[in-house]
PDB file of C-alpha atoms in Angstrom:
ATOM      1  CA  MET A   1      92.953 105.732 113.293  1.00  0.00           C
ATOM      2  CA  LYS A   2      93.652 104.358 116.328  1.00  0.00           C
ATOM      3  CA  ASN A   3      89.948 102.543 116.725  1.00  0.00           C
ATOM      4  CA  LEU A   4      90.629 101.244 113.137  1.00  0.00           C
ATOM      5  CA  ILE A   5      93.846  99.725 113.834  1.00  0.00           C
ATOM      6  CA  LYS A   6      92.298  98.096 117.010  1.00  0.00           C
ATOM      7  CA  LEU A   7      89.490  97.200 114.981  1.00  0.00           C
ATOM      8  CA  SER A   8      92.089  95.460 112.194  1.00  0.00           C
ATOM      9  CA  LEU A   9      93.911  93.926 115.216  1.00  0.00           C
ATOM     10  CA  VAL A  10      90.788  92.129 116.565  1.00  0.00           C
ATOM     11  CA  THR A  11      89.942  90.974 112.413  1.00  0.00           C
ATOM     12  CA  LEU A  12      93.339  89.583 112.144  1.00  0.00           C
ATOM     13  CA  CYS A  13      92.817  87.749 115.841  1.00  0.00           C
ATOM     14  CA  LEU A  14      89.821  86.541 114.418  1.00  0.00           C
ATOM     15  CA  PHE A  15      91.405  85.236 111.314  1.00  0.00           C
ATOM     16  CA  LEU A  16      94.400  83.337 113.148  1.00  0.00           C
ATOM     17  CA  TYR A  17      92.409  81.894 116.378  1.00  0.00           C
ATOM     18  CA  LEU A  18      89.008  81.133 114.450  1.00  0.00           C
ATOM     19  CA  PRO A  19      90.048  77.789 112.846  1.00  0.00           C
ATOM     20  CA  ALA A  20      92.151  76.633 116.137  1.00  0.00           C
ATOM     21  CA  LEU A  21      88.897  77.712 118.177  1.00  0.00           C
ATOM     22  CA  SER A  22      86.478  75.855 115.833  1.00  0.00           C
ATOM     23  CA  ALA A  23      88.451  72.855 116.176  1.00  0.00           C
ATOM     24  CA  ILE A  24      88.105  73.060 120.032  1.00  0.00           C
ATOM     25  CA  ILE A  25      84.481  74.066 120.245  1.00  0.00           C
ATOM     26  CA  PRO A  26      82.473  70.796 120.290  1.00  0.00           C
ATOM     27  CA  ASP A  27      79.540  70.438 118.108  1.00  0.00           C
ATOM     28  CA  THR A  28      76.213  70.618 120.011  1.00  0.00           C
ATOM     29  CA  ASN A  29      75.242  67.499 117.803  1.00  0.00           C
ATOM     30  CA  LEU A  30      78.090  65.485 118.846  1.00  0.00           C
ATOM     31  CA  ARG A  31      79.080  64.574 122.711  1.00  0.00           C
ATOM     32  CA  ALA A  32      82.777  65.577 123.417  1.00  0.00           C
ATOM     33  CA  ASP A  33      85.004  62.828 124.974  1.00  0.00           C
ATOM     34  CA  LYS A  34      85.223  63.537 128.886  1.00  0.00           C
ATOM     35  CA  PRO A  35      88.789  64.900 128.955  1.00  0.00           C
ATOM     36  CA  THR A  36      87.732  67.406 125.891  1.00  0.00           C
ATOM     37  CA  GLN A  37      84.669  68.359 128.593  1.00  0.00           C
ATOM     38  CA  GLN A  38      86.959  68.813 131.455  1.00  0.00           C
ATOM     39  CA  ALA A  39      89.326  71.004 129.289  1.00  0.00           C
ATOM     40  CA  VAL A  40      86.348  73.221 128.532  1.00  0.00           C
ATOM     41  CA  MET A  41      85.296  73.723 131.862  1.00  0.00           C
ATOM     42  CA  LEU A  42      89.105  74.640 133.166  1.00  0.00           C
ATOM     43  CA  MET A  43      89.077  77.372 129.887  1.00  0.00           C
ATOM     44  CA  ASP A  44      85.748  78.444 131.419  1.00  0.00           C
ATOM     45  CA  LYS A  45      87.479  78.918 134.967  1.00  0.00           C
ATOM     46  CA  LEU A  46      90.505  80.634 133.276  1.00  0.00           C
ATOM     47  CA  THR A  47      88.352  83.047 131.817  1.00  0.00           C
ATOM     48  CA  THR A  48      86.338  84.040 134.735  1.00  0.00           C
ATOM     49  CA  SER A  49      89.192  83.465 137.648  1.00  0.00           C
ATOM     50  CA  GLU A  50      91.306  86.165 139.052  1.00  0.00           C
ATOM     51  CA  ASP A  51      94.618  86.148 138.499  1.00  0.00           C
ATOM     52  CA  SER A  52      95.478  84.696 141.602  1.00  0.00           C
ATOM     53  CA  GLU A  53      93.713  81.489 140.907  1.00  0.00           C
ATOM     54  CA  LYS A  54      94.940  81.036 137.362  1.00  0.00           C
ATOM     55  CA  SER A  55      98.405  79.192 138.204  1.00  0.00           C
ATOM     56  CA  GLU A  56      96.322  76.379 139.871  1.00  0.00           C
ATOM     57  CA  ILE A  57      93.809  75.903 137.068  1.00  0.00           C
ATOM     58  CA  PHE A  58      96.864  75.828 134.588  1.00  0.00           C
ATOM     59  CA  LYS A  59      98.464  73.039 137.005  1.00  0.00           C
ATOM     60  CA  LYS A  60      94.862  71.414 136.750  1.00  0.00           C
ATOM     61  CA  PHE A  61      95.162  71.488 132.814  1.00  0.00           C
ATOM     62  CA  LYS A  62      98.595  70.670 132.367  1.00  0.00           C
ATOM     63  CA  GLU A  63      97.574  67.224 134.837  1.00  0.00           C
ATOM     64  CA  LEU A  64      94.702  66.882 132.146  1.00  0.00           C
ATOM     65  CA  LEU A  65      96.828  67.270 129.358  1.00  0.00           C
ATOM     66  CA  ASP A  66      99.332  64.740 131.012  1.00  0.00           C
ATOM     67  CA  LYS A  67      96.827  61.992 131.612  1.00  0.00           C
ATOM     68  CA  TYR A  68      95.571  62.620 128.225  1.00  0.00           C
ATOM     69  CA  PRO A  69      98.491  63.286 125.441  1.00  0.00           C
ATOM     70  CA  GLU A  70      97.008  62.597 122.611  1.00  0.00           C
ATOM     71  CA  ASN A  71      93.820  64.257 122.753  1.00  0.00           C
ATOM     72  CA  ILE A  72      94.134  67.172 120.325  1.00  0.00           C
ATOM     73  CA  ASN A  73      91.252  69.215 121.934  1.00  0.00           C
ATOM     74  CA  VAL A  74      92.632  69.241 125.394  1.00  0.00           C
ATOM     75  CA  ARG A  75      96.325  70.146 123.957  1.00  0.00           C
ATOM     76  CA  ARG A  76      94.973  72.799 121.684  1.00  0.00           C
ATOM     77  CA  MET A  77      93.021  74.470 124.437  1.00  0.00           C
ATOM     78  CA  TYR A  78      95.737  74.646 126.665  1.00  0.00           C
ATOM     79  CA  THR A  79      98.255  75.897 124.212  1.00  0.00           C
ATOM     80  CA  ASN A  80      95.688  78.603 123.292  1.00  0.00           C
ATOM     81  CA  ASN A  81      95.334  79.633 126.864  1.00  0.00           C
ATOM     82  CA  LEU A  82      99.009  79.502 127.382  1.00  0.00           C
ATOM     83  CA  LEU A  83      99.342  81.922 124.944  1.00  0.00           C
ATOM     84  CA  ALA A  84      96.431  84.156 125.772  1.00  0.00           C
ATOM     85  CA  GLU A  85      97.664  84.316 129.226  1.00  0.00           C
ATOM     86  CA  GLY A  86     101.394  85.312 127.848  1.00  0.00           C
ATOM     87  CA  HIS A  87     103.181  81.927 128.633  1.00  0.00           C
ATOM     88  CA  TYR A  88     104.907  81.926 125.367  1.00  0.00           C
ATOM     89  CA  ILE A  89     107.561  79.608 126.243  1.00  0.00           C
ATOM     90  CA  GLU A  90     105.443  76.820 127.247  1.00  0.00           C
ATOM     91  CA  GLY A  91     103.013  77.943 124.763  1.00  0.00           C
ATOM     92  CA  LEU A  92     105.525  77.556 122.310  1.00  0.00           C
ATOM     93  CA  LYS A  93     106.456  73.990 123.286  1.00  0.00           C
ATOM     94  CA  GLN A  94     103.105  73.231 122.975  1.00  0.00           C
ATOM     95  CA  LEU A  95     102.420  74.407 119.507  1.00  0.00           C
ATOM     96  CA  GLU A  96     105.841  72.480 118.198  1.00  0.00           C
ATOM     97  CA  LEU A  97     104.220  69.437 119.781  1.00  0.00           C
ATOM     98  CA  LEU A  98     100.929  70.256 117.887  1.00  0.00           C
ATOM     99  CA  ASN A  99     102.708  71.093 114.949  1.00  0.00           C
ATOM    100  CA  LYS A 100     104.731  67.811 115.001  1.00  0.00           C
ATOM    101  CA  LYS A 101     101.336  65.520 115.202  1.00  0.00           C
ATOM    102  CA  HIS A 102      98.590  67.599 114.143  1.00  0.00           C
ATOM    103  CA  PHE A 103     100.046  70.208 111.729  1.00  0.00           C
ATOM    104  CA  THR A 104      98.110  73.078 110.365  1.00  0.00           C
ATOM    105  CA  ARG A 105      99.469  76.097 108.737  1.00  0.00           C
ATOM    106  CA  THR A 106      97.494  78.532 111.174  1.00  0.00           C
ATOM    107  CA  ASP A 107      99.376  76.980 113.896  1.00  0.00           C
ATOM    108  CA  LEU A 108     102.435  76.626 112.132  1.00  0.00           C
ATOM    109  CA  LEU A 109     102.133  80.616 111.800  1.00  0.00           C
ATOM    110  CA  THR A 110     101.506  81.175 115.285  1.00  0.00           C
ATOM    111  CA  GLU A 111     104.479  79.159 116.141  1.00  0.00           C
ATOM    112  CA  CYS A 112     106.459  81.703 113.862  1.00  0.00           C
ATOM    113  CA  MET A 113     105.079  84.568 115.331  1.00  0.00           C
ATOM    114  CA  VAL A 114     105.614  83.327 119.176  1.00  0.00           C
ATOM    115  CA  LYS A 115     109.277  82.542 118.318  1.00  0.00           C
ATOM    116  CA  GLU A 116     109.586  86.122 116.764  1.00  0.00           C
ATOM    117  CA  ARG A 117     108.221  87.502 120.102  1.00  0.00           C
ATOM    118  CA  LEU A 118     110.415  85.545 122.130  1.00  0.00           C
ATOM    119  CA  GLY A 119     113.535  87.180 119.693  1.00  0.00           C
ATOM    120  CA  LYS A 120     113.919  83.681 118.168  1.00  0.00           C
ATOM    121  CA  ARG A 121     113.133  84.774 114.270  1.00  0.00           C
ATOM    122  CA  ASP A 122     112.688  81.855 112.472  1.00  0.00           C
ATOM    123  CA  GLU A 123     112.600  83.117 108.673  1.00  0.00           C
ATOM    124  CA  GLU A 124     112.287  79.652 107.369  1.00  0.00           C
ATOM    125  CA  CYS A 125     109.161  79.152 109.238  1.00  0.00           C
ATOM    126  CA  TYR A 126     107.446  81.984 107.401  1.00  0.00           C
ATOM    127  CA  ARG A 127     108.462  80.537 104.184  1.00  0.00           C
ATOM    128  CA  GLN A 128     107.217  77.245 105.117  1.00  0.00           C
ATOM    129  CA  VAL A 129     103.499  79.119 105.486  1.00  0.00           C
ATOM    130  CA  ILE A 130     104.297  80.694 102.307  1.00  0.00           C
ATOM    131  CA  GLN A 131     105.227  77.563 100.539  1.00  0.00           C
ATOM    132  CA  LEU A 132     102.156  75.584 102.032  1.00  0.00           C
ATOM    133  CA  SER A 133      99.807  78.345 101.229  1.00  0.00           C
ATOM    134  CA  GLU A 134     100.734  78.554  97.782  1.00  0.00           C
ATOM    135  CA  GLN A 135     100.947  74.694  97.173  1.00  0.00           C
ATOM    136  CA  GLN A 136      97.145  74.865  98.810  1.00  0.00           C
ATOM    137  CA  GLN A 137      96.451  77.917  96.839  1.00  0.00           C
ATOM    138  CA  SER A 138      94.958  79.779  99.647  1.00  0.00           C
ATOM    139  CA  ILE A 139      95.165  83.110  99.561  1.00  0.00           C
ATOM    140  CA  ASP A 140      94.129  83.767 103.331  1.00  0.00           C
ATOM    141  CA  SER A 141      95.546  85.651 106.433  1.00  0.00           C
ATOM    142  CA  ASP A 142      97.866  82.909 107.109  1.00  0.00           C
ATOM    143  CA  TYR A 143      99.598  83.682 103.610  1.00  0.00           C
ATOM    144  CA  ILE A 144      99.215  87.966 104.069  1.00  0.00           C
ATOM    145  CA  ASN A 145     100.977  87.622 107.252  1.00  0.00           C
ATOM    146  CA  ALA A 146     103.891  85.211 106.480  1.00  0.00           C
ATOM    147  CA  LEU A 147     104.521  87.614 103.482  1.00  0.00           C
ATOM    148  CA  PHE A 148     104.460  90.569 105.732  1.00  0.00           C
ATOM    149  CA  PHE A 149     106.849  89.342 108.136  1.00  0.00           C
ATOM    150  CA  THR A 150     109.274  88.273 105.354  1.00  0.00           C
ATOM    151  CA  ASN A 151     109.191  91.301 103.687  1.00  0.00           C
ATOM    152  CA  ASP A 152     108.316  89.577 100.422  1.00  0.00           C
ATOM    153  CA  LYS A 153     107.537  91.999  97.682  1.00  0.00           C
ATOM    154  CA  ARG A 154     104.385  90.337  96.808  1.00  0.00           C
ATOM    155  CA  PHE A 155     102.645  91.810  99.852  1.00  0.00           C
ATOM    156  CA  LEU A 156     101.683  95.306  98.724  1.00  0.00           C
ATOM    157  CA  PRO A 157     100.554  94.082  95.094  1.00  0.00           C
ATOM    158  CA  LEU A 158      98.486  90.822  96.819  1.00  0.00           C
ATOM    159  CA  LYS A 159      97.195  93.719  99.221  1.00  0.00           C
ATOM    160  CA  ASP A 160      96.081  96.103  96.700  1.00  0.00           C
ATOM    161  CA  HIS A 161      94.716  93.529  94.652  1.00  0.00           C
ATOM    162  CA  LEU A 162      92.688  91.799  97.367  1.00  0.00           C
ATOM    163  CA  ILE A 163      90.904  95.256  98.257  1.00  0.00           C
ATOM    164  CA  LYS A 164      90.271  96.397  94.774  1.00  0.00           C
ATOM    165  CA  GLU A 165      88.764  92.628  94.514  1.00  0.00           C
ATOM    166  CA  ARG A 166      86.773  93.317  97.746  1.00  0.00           C
ATOM    167  CA  LYS A 167      88.105  90.320  99.312  1.00  0.00           C
ATOM    168  CA  PHE A 168      89.434  92.054 101.972  1.00  0.00           C
ATOM    169  CA  LYS A 169      88.521  95.999 103.237  1.00  0.00           C
ATOM    170  CA  GLU A 170      91.434  98.391 103.269  1.00  0.00           C
ATOM    171  CA  SER A 171      90.874  98.330 107.283  1.00  0.00           C
ATOM    172  CA  ASP A 172      91.526  94.746 107.406  1.00  0.00           C
ATOM    173  CA  PHE A 173      95.324  95.842 106.566  1.00  0.00           C
ATOM    174  CA  LEU A 174      95.672  98.480 109.034  1.00  0.00           C
ATOM    175  CA  ILE A 175      97.403  96.577 111.301  1.00  0.00           C
ATOM    176  CA  PHE A 176     100.189  96.005 109.273  1.00  0.00           C
ATOM    177  CA  THR A 177     100.835  99.958 109.655  1.00  0.00           C
ATOM    178  CA  LEU A 178     101.912  99.274 113.225  1.00  0.00           C
ATOM    179  CA  GLY A 179     105.226  97.239 111.968  1.00  0.00           C
ATOM    180  CA  LYS A 180     106.026  94.128 112.945  1.00  0.00           C
ATOM    181  CA  GLU A 181     107.257  94.638 116.283  1.00  0.00           C
ATOM    182  CA  LYS A 182     104.269  96.701 117.256  1.00  0.00           C
ATOM    183  CA  MET A 183     101.866  93.955 115.844  1.00  0.00           C
ATOM    184  CA  LEU A 184     103.223  91.035 117.590  1.00  0.00           C
ATOM    185  CA  ARG A 185     103.060  93.243 121.069  1.00  0.00           C
ATOM    186  CA  GLU A 186      99.690  93.781 120.219  1.00  0.00           C
ATOM    187  CA  LEU A 187      98.868  90.026 119.428  1.00  0.00           C
ATOM    188  CA  TYR A 188     101.279  88.859 122.240  1.00  0.00           C
ATOM    189  CA  PRO A 189     101.495  91.374 125.289  1.00  0.00           C
TER     190      PRO A 189
END
């Protein structure tokens, strides 16, 4: 059961972050701009560095972002790495900036969840994800998560329907058995 919950958590993370990651991974047929290339190198360093080296790498990342504040790729990579390393307050600031200029439902849902992880629950944030999903007729992980985090009565019937229609597997929903608090702590330790 525990392994299935972990698998479900990994699946959820992929649903949440693949759209964001695909936006920052340069297409091999296209040449990425220099700041994006530099950010990719910093991201690589972060993943292989010792904990003692990470603050210096984040400092360089911040300098790069300050130099190129309008570069969405740099901002996204910086934000994702802040969140991955547990720097939630700064990550939230960056998410809010992203959502003002380069809004996506996934980034908004991430903002909602990080706020809640920091003890600043924003019900309206989740409601906005639901509303946008319904306007776009997108029944996806963003929508499902927003329904779950708002205790929306449509969550369980939708879950059952998606499993019955084989759009999702039962195991994809195991993460929700953790409850909101534990789920947030798994996503954002």
